[in-house]
mmCIF file of C-alpha atoms in Angstrom:
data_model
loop_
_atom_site.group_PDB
_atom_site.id
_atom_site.type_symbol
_atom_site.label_atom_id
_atom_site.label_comp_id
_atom_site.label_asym_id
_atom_site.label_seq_id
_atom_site.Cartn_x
_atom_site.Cartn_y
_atom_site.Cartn_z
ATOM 1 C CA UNK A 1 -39.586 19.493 -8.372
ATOM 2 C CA UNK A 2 -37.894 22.829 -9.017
ATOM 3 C CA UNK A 3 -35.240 22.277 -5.734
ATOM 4 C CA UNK A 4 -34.558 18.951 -7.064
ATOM 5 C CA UNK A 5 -33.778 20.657 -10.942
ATOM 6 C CA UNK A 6 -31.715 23.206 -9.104
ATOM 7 C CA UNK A 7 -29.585 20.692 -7.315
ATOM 8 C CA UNK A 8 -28.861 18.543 -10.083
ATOM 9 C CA UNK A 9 -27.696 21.486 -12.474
ATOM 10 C CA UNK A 10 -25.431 22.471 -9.385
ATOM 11 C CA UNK A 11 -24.250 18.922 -9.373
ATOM 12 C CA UNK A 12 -23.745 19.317 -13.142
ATOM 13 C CA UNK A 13 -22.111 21.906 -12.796
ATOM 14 C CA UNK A 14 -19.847 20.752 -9.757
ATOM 15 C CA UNK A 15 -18.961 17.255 -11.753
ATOM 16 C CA UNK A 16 -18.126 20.077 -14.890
ATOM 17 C CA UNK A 17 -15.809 22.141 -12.741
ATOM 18 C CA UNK A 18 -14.268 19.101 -11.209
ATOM 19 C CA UNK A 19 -13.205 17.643 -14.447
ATOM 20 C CA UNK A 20 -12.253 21.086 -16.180
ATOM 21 C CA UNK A 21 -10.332 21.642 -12.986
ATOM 22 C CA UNK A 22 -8.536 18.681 -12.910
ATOM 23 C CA UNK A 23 -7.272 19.544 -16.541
ATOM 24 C CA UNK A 24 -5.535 22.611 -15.693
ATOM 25 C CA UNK A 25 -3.272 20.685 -13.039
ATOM 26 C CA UNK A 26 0.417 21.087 -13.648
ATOM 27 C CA UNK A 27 2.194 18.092 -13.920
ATOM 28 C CA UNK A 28 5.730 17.799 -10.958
ATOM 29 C CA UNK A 29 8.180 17.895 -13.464
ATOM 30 C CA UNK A 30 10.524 16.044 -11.316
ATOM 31 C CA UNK A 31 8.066 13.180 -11.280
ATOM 32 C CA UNK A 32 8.522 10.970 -14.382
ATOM 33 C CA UNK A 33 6.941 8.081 -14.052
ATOM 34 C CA UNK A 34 8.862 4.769 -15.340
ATOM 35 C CA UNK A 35 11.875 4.666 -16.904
ATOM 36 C CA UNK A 36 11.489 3.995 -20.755
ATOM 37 C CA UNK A 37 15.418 2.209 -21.361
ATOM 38 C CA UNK A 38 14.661 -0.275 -19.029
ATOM 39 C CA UNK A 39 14.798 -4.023 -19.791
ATOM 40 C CA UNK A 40 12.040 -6.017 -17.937
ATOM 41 C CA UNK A 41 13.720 -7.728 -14.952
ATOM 42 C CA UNK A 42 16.501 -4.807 -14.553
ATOM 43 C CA UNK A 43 16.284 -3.878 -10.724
ATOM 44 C CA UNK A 44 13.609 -1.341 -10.277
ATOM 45 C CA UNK A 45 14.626 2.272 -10.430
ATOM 46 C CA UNK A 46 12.241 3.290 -7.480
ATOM 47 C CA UNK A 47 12.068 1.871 -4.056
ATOM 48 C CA UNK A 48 9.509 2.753 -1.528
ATOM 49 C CA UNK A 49 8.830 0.936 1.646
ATOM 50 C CA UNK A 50 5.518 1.480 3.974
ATOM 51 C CA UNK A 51 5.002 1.316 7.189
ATOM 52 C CA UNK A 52 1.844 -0.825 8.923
ATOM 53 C CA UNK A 53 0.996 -0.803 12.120
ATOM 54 C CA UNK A 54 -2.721 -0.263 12.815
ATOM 55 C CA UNK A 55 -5.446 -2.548 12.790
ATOM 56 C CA UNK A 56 -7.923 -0.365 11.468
ATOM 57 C CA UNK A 57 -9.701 -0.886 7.950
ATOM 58 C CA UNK A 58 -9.647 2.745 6.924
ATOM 59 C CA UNK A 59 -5.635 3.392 7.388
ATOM 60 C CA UNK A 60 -5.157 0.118 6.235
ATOM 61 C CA UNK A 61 -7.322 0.400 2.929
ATOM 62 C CA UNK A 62 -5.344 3.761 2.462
ATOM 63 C CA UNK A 63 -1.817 2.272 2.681
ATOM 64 C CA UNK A 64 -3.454 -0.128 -0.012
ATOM 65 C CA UNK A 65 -4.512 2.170 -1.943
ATOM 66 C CA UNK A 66 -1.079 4.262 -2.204
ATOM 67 C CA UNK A 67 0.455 0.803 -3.300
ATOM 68 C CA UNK A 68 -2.199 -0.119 -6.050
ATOM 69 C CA UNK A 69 -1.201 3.645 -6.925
ATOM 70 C CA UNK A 70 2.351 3.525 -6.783
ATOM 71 C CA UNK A 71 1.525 0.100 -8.879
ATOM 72 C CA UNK A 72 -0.122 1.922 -11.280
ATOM 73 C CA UNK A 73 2.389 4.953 -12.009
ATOM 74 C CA UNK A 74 5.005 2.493 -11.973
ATOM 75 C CA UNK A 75 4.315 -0.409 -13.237
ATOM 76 C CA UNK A 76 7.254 -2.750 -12.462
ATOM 77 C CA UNK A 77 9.603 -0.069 -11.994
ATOM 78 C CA UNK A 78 8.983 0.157 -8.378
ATOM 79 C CA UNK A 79 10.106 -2.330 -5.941
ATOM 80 C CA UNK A 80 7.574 -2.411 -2.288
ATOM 81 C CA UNK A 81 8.406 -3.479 1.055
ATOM 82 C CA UNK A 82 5.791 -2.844 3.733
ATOM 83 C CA UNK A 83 6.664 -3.696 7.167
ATOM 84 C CA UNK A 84 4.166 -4.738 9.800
ATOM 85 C CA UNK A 85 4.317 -3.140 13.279
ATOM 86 C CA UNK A 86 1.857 -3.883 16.295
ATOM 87 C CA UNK A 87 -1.781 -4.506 15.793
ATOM 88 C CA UNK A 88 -1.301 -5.039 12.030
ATOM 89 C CA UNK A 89 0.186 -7.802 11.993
ATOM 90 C CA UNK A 90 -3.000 -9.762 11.759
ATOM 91 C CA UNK A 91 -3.019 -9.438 7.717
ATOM 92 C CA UNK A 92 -0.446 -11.743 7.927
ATOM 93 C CA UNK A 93 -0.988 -14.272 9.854
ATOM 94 C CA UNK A 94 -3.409 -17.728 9.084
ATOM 95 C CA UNK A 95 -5.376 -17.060 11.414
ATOM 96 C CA UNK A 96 -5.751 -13.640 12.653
ATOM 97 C CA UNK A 97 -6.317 -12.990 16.306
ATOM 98 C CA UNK A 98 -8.239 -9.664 15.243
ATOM 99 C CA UNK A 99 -10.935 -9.130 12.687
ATOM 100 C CA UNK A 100 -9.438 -8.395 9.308
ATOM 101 C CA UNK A 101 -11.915 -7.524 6.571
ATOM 102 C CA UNK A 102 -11.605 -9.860 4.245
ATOM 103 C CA UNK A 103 -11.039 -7.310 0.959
ATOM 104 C CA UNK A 104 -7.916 -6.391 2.778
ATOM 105 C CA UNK A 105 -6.979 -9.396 3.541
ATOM 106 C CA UNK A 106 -6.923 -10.858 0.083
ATOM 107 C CA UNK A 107 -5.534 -7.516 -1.444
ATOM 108 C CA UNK A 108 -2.280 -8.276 0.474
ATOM 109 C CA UNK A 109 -1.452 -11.588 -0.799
ATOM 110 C CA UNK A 110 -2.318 -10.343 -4.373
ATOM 111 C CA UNK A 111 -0.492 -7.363 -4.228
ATOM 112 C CA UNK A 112 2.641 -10.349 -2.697
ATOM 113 C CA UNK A 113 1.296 -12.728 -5.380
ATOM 114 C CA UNK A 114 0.808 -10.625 -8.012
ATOM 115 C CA UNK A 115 2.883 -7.529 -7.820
ATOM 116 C CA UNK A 116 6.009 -9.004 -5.904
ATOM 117 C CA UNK A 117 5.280 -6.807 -2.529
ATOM 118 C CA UNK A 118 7.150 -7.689 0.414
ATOM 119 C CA UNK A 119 5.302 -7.984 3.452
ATOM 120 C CA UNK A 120 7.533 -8.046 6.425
ATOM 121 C CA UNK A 121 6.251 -8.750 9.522
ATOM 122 C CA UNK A 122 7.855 -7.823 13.387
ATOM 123 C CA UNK A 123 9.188 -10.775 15.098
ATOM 124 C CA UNK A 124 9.165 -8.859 18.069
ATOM 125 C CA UNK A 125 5.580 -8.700 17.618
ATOM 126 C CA UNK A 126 4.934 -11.998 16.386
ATOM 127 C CA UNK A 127 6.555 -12.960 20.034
ATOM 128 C CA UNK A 128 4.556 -10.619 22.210
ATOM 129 C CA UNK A 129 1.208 -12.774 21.318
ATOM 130 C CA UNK A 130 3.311 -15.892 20.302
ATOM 131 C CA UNK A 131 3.306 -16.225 16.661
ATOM 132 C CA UNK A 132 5.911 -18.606 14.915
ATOM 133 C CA UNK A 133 6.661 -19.071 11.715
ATOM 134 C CA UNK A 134 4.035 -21.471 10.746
ATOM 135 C CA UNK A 135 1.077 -18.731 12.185
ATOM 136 C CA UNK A 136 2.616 -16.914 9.337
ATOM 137 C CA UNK A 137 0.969 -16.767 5.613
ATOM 138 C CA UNK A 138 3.412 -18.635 3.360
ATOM 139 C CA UNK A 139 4.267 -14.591 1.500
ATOM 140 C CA UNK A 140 5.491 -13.286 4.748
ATOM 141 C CA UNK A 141 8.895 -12.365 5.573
ATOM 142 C CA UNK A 142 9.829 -11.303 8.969
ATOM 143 C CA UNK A 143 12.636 -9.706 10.945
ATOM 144 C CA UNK A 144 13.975 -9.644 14.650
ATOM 145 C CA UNK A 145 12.887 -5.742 14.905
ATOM 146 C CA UNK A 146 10.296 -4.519 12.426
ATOM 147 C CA UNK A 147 11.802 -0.712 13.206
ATOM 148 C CA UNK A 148 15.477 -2.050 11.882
ATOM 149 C CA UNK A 149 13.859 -3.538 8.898
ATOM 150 C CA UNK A 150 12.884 -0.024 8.151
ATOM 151 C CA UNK A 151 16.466 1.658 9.050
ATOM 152 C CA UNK A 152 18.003 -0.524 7.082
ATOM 153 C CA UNK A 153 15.563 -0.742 3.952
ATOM 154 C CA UNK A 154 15.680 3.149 4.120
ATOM 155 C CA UNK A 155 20.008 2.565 4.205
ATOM 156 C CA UNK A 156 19.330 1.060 1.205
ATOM 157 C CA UNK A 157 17.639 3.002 -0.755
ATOM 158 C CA UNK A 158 14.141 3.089 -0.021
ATOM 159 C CA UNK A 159 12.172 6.224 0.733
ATOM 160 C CA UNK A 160 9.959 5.705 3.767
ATOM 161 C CA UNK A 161 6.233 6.224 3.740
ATOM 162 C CA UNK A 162 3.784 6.080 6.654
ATOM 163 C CA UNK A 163 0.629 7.806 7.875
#
């Protein structure tokens, strides 16, 4: 009994120093968060496109979790693109050829429903395991060359972001 009081006063303690911690952050002062003399439906000041190419649940839920983010410091002052290389394509497609857990799959087409993300998918990809357009879900976009669609997005603006 007296290990287990001992570990949850260090756990106190730890939770304590976590959240006093966290207080004495510095805030970037470069980072500002949305624009305040912005009308709603003005083009969005910030532009950030990801790229997606691995099938596996843990990067994926990451990249997800940097949008919801970006979402969240944003709000609508951010416009997404995410394009969709190689083996993660299958979050886009009606019927993926690879498992795709289903939270990630339905957090895609509401961040596209919901959020206006653009999810562009490879169509040299899509042709390498011969995908068409209808294989597609409905949000999807796609180009010839998923690596030009991030040149050019980049060309135009938007700051690239991959892990």
């Amino acid at each position: 009994m007296h290990i287990l009081k001992i570990w949850l006063v260090s756990l106190a303690l730890f939770i304590g120093f976590g959240a006093a911690h966290a207080q004495t952050l510095k805030p970037v002062k470069e980072i500002q968060g949305p624009t305040q003399d912005r009308f709603p439906g003005d083009p969005a000041t910030h532009k950030v496109v990801y790229m997606f190419n691995q099938a596996d649940s843990d990067y994926q839920t990451s990249i997800l979790n940097s949008i919801q983010a970006m979402l969240r410091m944003y709000d609508d002052d951010v416009e997404i693109a995410v394009v969709v290389i190689g083996p993660g394509i299958h979050v886009l497609a009606n019927k993926p050829q690879r498992e795709v857990d289903p939270l990630i799959y339905e957090r895609v087409e509401s961040f596209a429903r919901d959020y206006n993300v653009r999810w562009i998918a490879c169509g040299n990809t899509m042709n390498s395991i011969g995908w068409q357009h209808q294989d597609m879900r409905p949000f999807a976009e796609y180009v010839e060359v998923g690596a030009s669609a991030l040149m050019e997005l980049q060309s135009n603006g938007f700051a690239f972001i991959a892990w």
